[in-house]
Amino acid sequence: MTLATFDALTAAVPGALSSAEITVGQIVHTGILECPPDLLLHEAARRMSAARVSSILVVENDIPIGIWTERDALAVDFDHPDSFDRPIRDVMSAPVRTVARDLSLQELAVRFRDEHMRHYLVVDPQGRRCGIVTQTDVVLNQGIEHYLKLRKLDTIIKGNLQPLPPSAPLGEAARQMRDAARDAVVVAYEDGSYGILTERDLTRLVAERAGNRPVGELASRPLITVGEDASLYRVRCMLSDRGIRHVGVLRHDGSLTDVVSFADILSGMELSYVQELQHALRQRDLALNASQRNLHLAEKIIETTLEGILITDDKARIISVNPAFTRLTGYRPEEVIGRNPSMLSSGRQTPEFYQEMWSRLQREGQWQGEIWNRRKTGEIYPELLTITAIKDRDGKLTNYAAVFSDISQLKENEARIRHLAYYDPLTGLPNRRLLEDRLQVAMAHAHRHRKRGAVLFIDLDRFKRINDSLGHEIGDRLLIEIARRLSACLREDDTVARMGGDEFIAVLSDLTDPDDAAHTAARIIEALRRPVEVDGHELTVTTSIGISVFPDDGRDPAVLVKNADIAMYRAKEEGRNAFQLYQPAMNARSLEHLALENALHRALDCEELVLHFQPLVQHDTGQTVAAEALLRWQHPELGLVPPAKFIPLAEETGLIVPIGEWVLRAACLQHARWREAGHDHLHMQVNISARQFRDENFTALVARVIAETGMPAAQLTLELTETMLMEDSERTVSMLNDLRALGVRLALDDFGTGYSSLAYLKRFPINELKIDRLFTRDIDRNPGDAAIVEAIIRLAHSLGQRVVAEGVESAAQRAILARYGCDLMQGFHFGHPTDATRFLLSCQP
Ligand code: C2E
Ligand code: CA
Ligand code: CA
């Protein structure tokens, strides 16, 4: 229903009061024409004609005793002139019928019809005269226009019209009116035209004392007519607009069928029906007002809401959209009205999606969900959409209404939050949490398809050193590049995540052969080995990778990661830059490691570390000239733990740095005590680990400890290994020179086990070579070994270096070494490592 129809309907109901609410007092004519009882009839008629009223009230002693009306004029005998001169008392109607002032118009209409009255005197509650009310007043005031509009004129036509010839006398006309209960007669002239003579005319003729003249002379001409199709409303308007009281009714053929007046209109009305109609219309009026208000409200909301609204007809053709729709989609109303909403679809949803949507709409009358649509610009965006099927009262589908909001912002925020929660902010790689998800998925996938997958635990070997020495910024940039290379080594379905620090984990899915994981690991090691250039620094990192395979090495993500981690540690132990496949045996070992590591942390604080000393002896004199400090861990439960059990671990964890410092200081302090005891000729030999030597502050540390303990530098020998010297020769040479500058001596430990050639030794400022126990061991049985030892001793001497043979366990070995000119010897043959007190006792000559 459009607003225009609402207007038409509401206009039909006079917003005013209905006849049930209007009282007689409100419409009564207050000026009553009154006369005394002895007034002559023609004079009374004259007064009525002059006042243009239809009745005169006869009053005696202020009491109404009768009424004379136009109707009564019909009773006058026009043949007898005397009749005009009679006193009105003789011809008036009595008694006077009254109605109360507060009677409703509705009830008045009923009384007019039922009592066949045409005038009532209106009185107030005290009986005072208020005025006269007529049928005409009712018709004009009842508020029955809507009823009159609905009814055609032909419903009240009586159809027994008998026009008089012009020659008929006036008395004949009055008689006909009386007999036919009509208030007018029609005169038919010879030329086919009509005239009319009414009760009011008769009253005027009475006033004029007119004789019984032919009606052709007296009638009013022409008769005003209306077609029989006209509504009663039209007739009522004609009568009141033209100030007339009768109108002729013409048939379609133009012939006159009747004359109707206000009285006819009123008497033809079905009053109870009118009343019901009025009531119904009033209710409708109220309802419409309310719904109009609601509609206005709804329109305002639709107009201003931020959600896009689209309404279609039952064929899903768009019939209206709101401004938010235009804002969100870019389409103006005229571009979409009449079209199907599918014009907005992005193509992202499948046809099945839409089928499901429509069938749910049909089933449940509503659908809600997220959908991707396309803006006019072509951009696609997600929206939250609710579609409602709208049905009329009979349950017939009339419209669909779609309400949607753009949720791209929401989605972006969601995605951002998800990204923060699941990705490492530095490298953009998945984080630990997402990795766990992916691993779970990969494991489930492997299980379903009876395939394998692998977890690669990737650890950068020297990253911490770079971070510490060059700063975090450079470290970060290195990590970013490493992350990039790692991703490049993997297939699209694989995941590599950063676990924090310099640890990464890759999950490989769909492996046909576990060897594939090893190949990938080798590829990663290769890719990361290439130097990375950051800010002018050429950085090289090496990688250790541990591999666990699922389902073989574990059926739960945490176990798989742990096992890959264990394998990675093994790879590091075996000498970095390598990968290891997990083997169950590693697990037990690693548990032992873990316990040990924790305990070792405490060892330093709890003073569980002690030094033992082993003599270095001059073979000819048998005199002890030096002591090698060897570390022991006095574990409360495990007893005395040999260094082979914990030094590799201390190196791995970095604990060797503080431990090494403790050893150096403890050895120097011990030396001080020996000097005090008179053994100031003894030398002290201290082992230095590769990790300690790498530390930039190492030289400074040695200088500080010497100074603090008062150690004579020339009596201190630092034992280094070959591998330490090979790492970075230039730096090593300058560091060795710095140490020498402090005055300390340098020994090369375990000589012969490494890769160094003898010629190579020339480059380093070494004072002493310690030949590894490996060569001493078989020297008396293996001539090859004997030859090597002899050559070493000769060459060392030519370079000005002193030679120490380690692991001398027998007199035979001692004899051979003596023959080759070995300077010093060390081994169980001369003495086991023992605590400081026993050591001193053993070196007494
Ligand atoms: P190393 O520097 O070669 O020390 C000599 C090792 O040989 C000692 O083992 C010693 O007990 C052993 N040894 C000496 N004579 C004989 C012999 O005649 N026969 C046999 N079979 N062995 C002999 P230890 O004390 O178990 O030390 C093992 C390694 O631990 C040392 O090898 C050294 O590399 C490391 N180490 C010991 N103390 C320290 C320390 O304070 N700092 C560092 N960084 N490493 C240390
Ligand atoms: Ca040593
Ligand atoms: Ca050694």
Short mmCIF file of C-alpha atoms and ligand atoms in Angstrom, two decimals, residues 611 614 628-632 642-644 647 651 656 663 686-689 692 719 749-750 772-773 806-809 826-829 831 833, ligand 1:
data_model
loop_
_atom_site.label_atom_id
_atom_site.label_comp_id
_atom_site.label_asym_id
_atom_site.label_seq_id
_atom_site.Cartn_x
_atom_site.Cartn_y
_atom_site.Cartn_z
CA LEU A 611 91.54 -29.60 41.24
CA GLN A 614 99.57 -34.62 37.91
CA GLU A 628 98.94 -30.17 35.30
CA ALA A 629 95.73 -29.02 36.98
CA LEU A 630 92.91 -31.47 36.21
CA LEU A 631 89.38 -30.69 37.16
CA ARG A 632 87.20 -32.99 39.28
CA PRO A 642 85.83 -37.32 35.79
CA PRO A 643 85.99 -34.34 33.42
CA ALA A 644 85.07 -36.40 30.32
CA ILE A 647 83.26 -30.93 30.37
CA GLU A 651 80.98 -26.45 26.92
CA ILE A 656 82.70 -23.80 30.90
CA VAL A 663 90.09 -23.39 37.45
CA VAL A 686 96.14 -25.20 33.08
CA ASN A 687 93.76 -26.61 30.41
CA ILE A 688 91.79 -24.07 28.41
CA SER A 689 88.64 -25.05 26.53
CA GLN A 692 86.96 -20.01 26.74
CA GLU A 719 97.24 -25.85 27.37
CA ASP A 749 97.77 -30.31 24.03
CA ASP A 750 96.84 -33.68 22.53
CA ASP A 772 98.97 -37.36 22.73
CA ARG A 773 98.69 -40.55 24.74
CA GLU A 806 101.62 -37.85 27.80
CA GLY A 807 100.37 -41.17 29.07
CA VAL A 808 103.64 -42.76 29.94
CA GLU A 809 102.67 -45.86 31.83
CA GLN A 826 103.72 -37.35 32.25
CA GLY A 827 101.74 -40.48 33.04
CA PHE A 828 100.78 -43.04 35.59
CA HIS A 829 104.34 -44.33 35.46
CA GLY A 831 102.17 -40.36 39.14
CA PRO A 833 96.55 -37.02 39.29
P1 C2E B 1 94.12 -33.92 28.97
O1 C2E B 1 94.38 -32.46 29.00
O2 C2E B 1 94.80 -34.67 27.90
O3 C2E B 1 94.58 -34.50 30.39
C1 C2E B 1 95.25 -35.61 30.58
C2 C2E B 1 94.35 -36.71 30.82
O4 C2E B 1 95.07 -37.93 30.69
C3 C2E B 1 93.80 -36.75 32.25
O5 C2E B 1 92.53 -37.25 32.26
C4 C2E B 1 94.73 -37.71 32.95
O6 C2E B 1 94.20 -38.31 34.09
C5 C2E B 1 94.96 -38.70 31.86
N1 C2E B 1 96.19 -39.42 32.04
C6 C2E B 1 97.38 -38.97 32.50
N2 C2E B 1 98.32 -39.96 32.49
C7 C2E B 1 97.73 -41.04 32.00
C8 C2E B 1 98.19 -42.35 31.73
O7 C2E B 1 99.38 -42.76 31.94
N3 C2E B 1 97.28 -43.22 31.19
C9 C2E B 1 96.02 -42.84 30.94
N4 C2E B 1 95.20 -43.71 30.42
N5 C2E B 1 95.51 -41.58 31.17
C10 C2E B 1 96.39 -40.69 31.71
P2 C2E B 1 91.41 -36.54 32.94
O8 C2E B 1 91.87 -35.92 34.20
O9 C2E B 1 90.30 -37.47 32.98
O10 C2E B 1 91.09 -35.38 31.97
C11 C2E B 1 90.54 -35.61 30.79
C12 C2E B 1 90.48 -34.39 29.96
O11 C2E B 1 89.60 -33.45 30.54
C13 C2E B 1 91.77 -33.65 29.89
O12 C2E B 1 92.60 -34.22 28.92
C14 C2E B 1 91.35 -32.30 29.49
O13 C2E B 1 91.16 -32.23 28.11
C15 C2E B 1 90.04 -32.17 30.17
N6 C2E B 1 90.26 -31.38 31.40
C16 C2E B 1 90.66 -31.74 32.62
N7 C2E B 1 90.66 -30.70 33.46
C17 C2E B 1 90.31 -29.63 32.73
C18 C2E B 1 90.12 -28.24 33.00
O14 C2E B 1 90.41 -27.76 34.13
N8 C2E B 1 89.76 -27.44 32.01
C19 C2E B 1 89.52 -27.92 30.76
N9 C2E B 1 89.13 -27.08 29.82
N10 C2E B 1 89.65 -29.21 30.45
C20 C2E B 1 90.06 -30.05 31.44
#
